[in-house]
Coordinates of C-alpha atoms in Angstrom, one line a residue:
X17 CA 82.8 109.1 128.3
X18 CA 84.3 109.6 131.8
X19 CA 84.4 105.8 132.3
X20 CA 86.1 105.4 128.9
X21 CA 88.7 108.1 129.7
X22 CA 89.4 106.5 133.1
X23 CA 89.9 103.1 131.5
X24 CA 92.2 104.6 128.8
X25 CA 94.2 106.2 131.6
X26 CA 94.4 103.0 133.6
X27 CA 95.6 100.9 130.5
X28 CA 98.2 103.6 129.7
X29 CA 99.5 103.5 133.3
X30 CA 99.6 99.7 133.5
X31 CA 101.3 99.3 130.1
X32 CA 103.6 102.3 130.8
X33 CA 102.7 103.9 127.4
X34 CA 105.0 106.9 127.0
X35 CA 106.0 109.3 124.2
X36 CA 109.3 111.0 123.6
X37 CA 108.8 114.6 122.4
X38 CA 112.5 114.8 121.4
X39 CA 112.1 112.3 118.6
X40 CA 111.1 113.0 115.0
X41 CA 107.3 113.0 114.8
X42 CA 105.1 110.1 113.9
X43 CA 101.3 110.4 113.6
X44 CA 98.1 109.3 111.9
X45 CA 95.8 111.2 109.5
X46 CA 92.2 111.7 110.9
X47 CA 90.7 113.6 108.0
X48 CA 91.9 115.2 104.7
X49 CA 90.5 117.5 102.1
X50 CA 91.4 119.6 99.0
X51 CA 91.0 123.2 100.1
X52 CA 90.4 125.7 97.2
X53 CA 92.8 128.3 98.6
X54 CA 95.3 126.3 100.6
X55 CA 95.5 123.1 98.5
X56 CA 95.7 119.6 100.1
X57 CA 95.2 119.8 103.9
X58 CA 95.3 117.0 106.5
X59 CA 94.1 116.8 110.0
X60 CA 96.3 114.4 112.1
X61 CA 97.2 113.3 115.6
X62 CA 100.8 113.5 116.6
X63 CA 101.4 110.2 118.4
X64 CA 105.1 110.4 119.2
X65 CA 107.9 113.0 118.8
X66 CA 107.4 116.7 118.0
X67 CA 106.0 117.9 114.6
X68 CA 107.4 121.3 113.4
X69 CA 106.6 123.7 110.6
X70 CA 109.2 123.1 107.9
X71 CA 109.5 119.4 108.6
X72 CA 109.8 117.1 105.5
X73 CA 107.1 114.4 105.7
X74 CA 105.7 111.4 104.0
X75 CA 102.0 110.9 104.5
X76 CA 100.8 107.6 103.0
X77 CA 101.5 108.0 99.3
X78 CA 102.0 111.8 99.5
X79 CA 104.9 114.0 100.6
X80 CA 105.9 117.6 101.2
X81 CA 107.2 120.1 103.7
X82 CA 104.9 121.5 106.4
X83 CA 104.0 125.0 105.3
X84 CA 101.5 125.8 108.1
X85 CA 100.1 124.1 111.1
X86 CA 96.9 124.9 113.1
X87 CA 95.8 123.4 116.4
X88 CA 92.3 122.3 117.4
X89 CA 91.5 125.9 118.5
X90 CA 92.2 127.3 115.0
X91 CA 95.4 129.0 116.2
X92 CA 98.6 128.8 114.0
X93 CA 101.4 127.0 115.8
X94 CA 105.0 126.2 115.0
X95 CA 105.3 122.8 116.8
X96 CA 103.1 120.1 118.1
X97 CA 104.0 117.4 120.7
X98 CA 102.6 114.0 121.4
X99 CA 98.8 113.6 121.6
X100 CA 98.2 117.0 119.8
X101 CA 95.7 117.2 117.0
X102 CA 96.7 119.6 114.2
X103 CA 95.9 120.5 110.6
X104 CA 98.8 120.8 108.2
X105 CA 99.3 122.1 104.7
X106 CA 102.2 121.8 102.3
X107 CA 101.8 118.2 101.0
X108 CA 101.5 117.5 97.3
X109 CA 98.2 115.6 97.3
X110 CA 95.3 114.6 99.5
X111 CA 96.1 111.6 101.8
X112 CA 93.7 109.0 103.1
X113 CA 92.3 108.8 106.6
X114 CA 94.4 106.4 108.6
X115 CA 97.6 107.1 106.6
X116 CA 100.8 107.2 108.6
X117 CA 102.7 110.5 109.0
X118 CA 106.5 110.2 109.2
X119 CA 109.1 112.9 109.4
X120 CA 112.3 112.5 107.3
X121 CA 115.6 114.3 107.5
X122 CA 115.3 116.2 104.2
X123 CA 112.7 116.9 101.5
X124 CA 114.5 115.0 98.8
X125 CA 114.3 111.8 100.8
X126 CA 110.6 112.3 101.6
X127 CA 109.9 113.1 97.9
X128 CA 111.7 109.9 96.7
X129 CA 109.8 107.7 99.2
X130 CA 106.5 109.4 98.5
X131 CA 106.9 109.1 94.7
X132 CA 107.9 105.4 95.0
X133 CA 104.8 104.7 97.1
X134 CA 102.5 106.6 94.7
X135 CA 104.0 104.7 91.7
X136 CA 103.4 101.4 93.5
X137 CA 99.8 102.4 94.3
X138 CA 99.1 103.4 90.6
X139 CA 100.5 100.0 89.4
X140 CA 98.2 98.2 91.9
X141 CA 95.2 100.3 90.8
X142 CA 95.9 99.4 87.2
X143 CA 96.1 95.7 88.0
X144 CA 92.9 95.9 89.9
X145 CA 91.1 97.7 87.1
X146 CA 91.9 94.9 84.7
X147 CA 89.8 92.6 86.9
X148 CA 86.8 94.8 86.3
X149 CA 87.2 95.2 82.5
X150 CA 84.2 94.8 80.2
X151 CA 85.4 91.4 79.1
X152 CA 85.6 90.1 82.7
X153 CA 82.2 91.7 83.5
X154 CA 80.3 90.0 80.8
X155 CA 82.1 86.7 81.5
X156 CA 81.0 86.9 85.2
X157 CA 77.4 87.7 84.1
X158 CA 77.4 84.6 81.8
X159 CA 78.7 82.3 84.5
X160 CA 76.9 83.5 87.6
X161 CA 74.1 85.6 86.1
X162 CA 75.3 88.4 88.4
X163 CA 75.2 92.1 87.3
X164 CA 78.0 94.2 88.7
X165 CA 77.4 97.9 89.2
X166 CA 80.9 99.3 89.2
X167 CA 81.2 102.7 91.0
X168 CA 83.8 105.4 91.2
X169 CA 83.4 107.9 94.1
X170 CA 84.9 111.3 94.2
X171 CA 84.2 113.8 97.1
X172 CA 85.3 117.0 98.7
X173 CA 86.7 115.4 101.8
X174 CA 87.8 111.9 102.8
X175 CA 85.1 111.5 105.4
X176 CA 82.3 112.1 102.8
X177 CA 83.9 109.6 100.4
X178 CA 84.1 106.9 103.0
X179 CA 80.5 107.6 104.2
X180 CA 79.1 107.4 100.7
X181 CA 81.0 104.2 99.9
X182 CA 79.7 102.6 103.1
X183 CA 76.1 103.6 102.3
X184 CA 76.4 102.2 98.7
X185 CA 77.8 98.9 99.9
X186 CA 74.6 98.5 102.1
X187 CA 72.4 98.6 99.0
X188 CA 70.7 95.2 98.7
X189 CA 69.1 94.6 95.3
X190 CA 68.6 91.1 94.0
X191 CA 70.8 90.3 91.0
X192 CA 72.9 93.4 91.4
X193 CA 76.4 93.5 93.1
X194 CA 77.7 97.0 93.9
X195 CA 81.4 97.3 93.5
X196 CA 83.4 100.3 94.6
X197 CA 86.4 100.2 92.3
X198 CA 88.0 103.6 93.1
X199 CA 87.6 106.4 95.6
X200 CA 89.5 109.7 96.0
X201 CA 89.2 113.3 97.1
X202 CA 89.2 116.1 94.5
X203 CA 87.6 117.0 91.2
X204 CA 86.5 114.3 88.7
X205 CA 89.3 114.0 86.1
X206 CA 89.9 112.2 82.8
X207 CA 91.5 109.2 84.6
X208 CA 88.2 108.6 86.5
X209 CA 86.3 108.7 83.2
X210 CA 88.8 106.3 81.6
X211 CA 88.4 103.8 84.4
X212 CA 84.6 104.1 84.4
X213 CA 84.6 103.5 80.7
X214 CA 86.9 100.5 80.9
X215 CA 84.9 98.9 83.7
X216 CA 81.5 99.8 82.4
X217 CA 81.0 101.8 85.6
X218 CA 79.4 105.0 86.8
X219 CA 80.9 108.0 88.6
X220 CA 79.4 109.6 91.6
X221 CA 80.6 113.0 92.7
X222 CA 79.7 114.5 96.1
X223 CA 80.3 118.3 96.4
X224 CA 82.8 118.1 93.5
X225 CA 82.6 119.0 89.8
X226 CA 84.3 117.4 86.7
X227 CA 87.1 119.3 85.1
X228 CA 86.9 120.3 81.5
X229 CA 88.8 117.3 80.2
X230 CA 86.6 114.9 82.2
X231 CA 83.4 116.5 80.8
X232 CA 84.5 116.1 77.3
X233 CA 85.7 112.5 77.8
X234 CA 82.4 111.5 79.6
X235 CA 80.4 112.9 76.8
X236 CA 82.5 111.2 74.1
X237 CA 82.5 107.8 75.9
X238 CA 78.9 108.1 77.1
X239 CA 80.0 107.6 80.7
X240 CA 77.2 108.1 83.3
X241 CA 78.3 110.8 85.8
X242 CA 76.1 111.7 88.8
X243 CA 76.8 114.8 90.8
X244 CA 75.2 115.4 94.2
X245 CA 75.4 117.9 97.0
X246 CA 72.9 116.2 99.3
X247 CA 72.4 112.5 99.9
X248 CA 68.9 111.4 100.7
X249 CA 68.0 108.2 102.5

């Protein structure tokens, strides 16, 4: 670790990497979750500028105004400068790890950009779901004799979702191709059931439960839904 830190410091010095705390903040999401009491929360690293409570932000396809900010010691703070890890609340949905955090001048602008990104993401998701419809699935099976196991993953935090997806993709069963067609943080909802039904897939939930509408839809459409709290090797 010491050698790594020394090398990072050397590279930063040679390349003259600097941050300006007087600019509007830019950062990257490290982890995100849906907290039962606080709503969507994101842990992020401020990479440039200064992030303040009350700032209007866009985080990937989500947006909002920072309601509260906590540092890595669990202490509530009002501002965070470059290279500071913080957890924020006040966004409208759970972002993805790696999403870019950008501060905007006002909440209306942030909302407009966030909603536009979300709409583009939904359209892309719908287009992708057409590629895994039942018709295409059976056609692929006829041509290549390959069985696709289409999987939708929902979890309590983004890290769990990514770890579960990575584990499933390592499964090697002759004649079966595991396809992760959708992942997200939060409770299993009707949209998840609809997608699973259309793609002849299954839903795996880790530390989450289906809402009432999802339960009814899954029973009506006979969609296989597996709920787990512990993953065994």
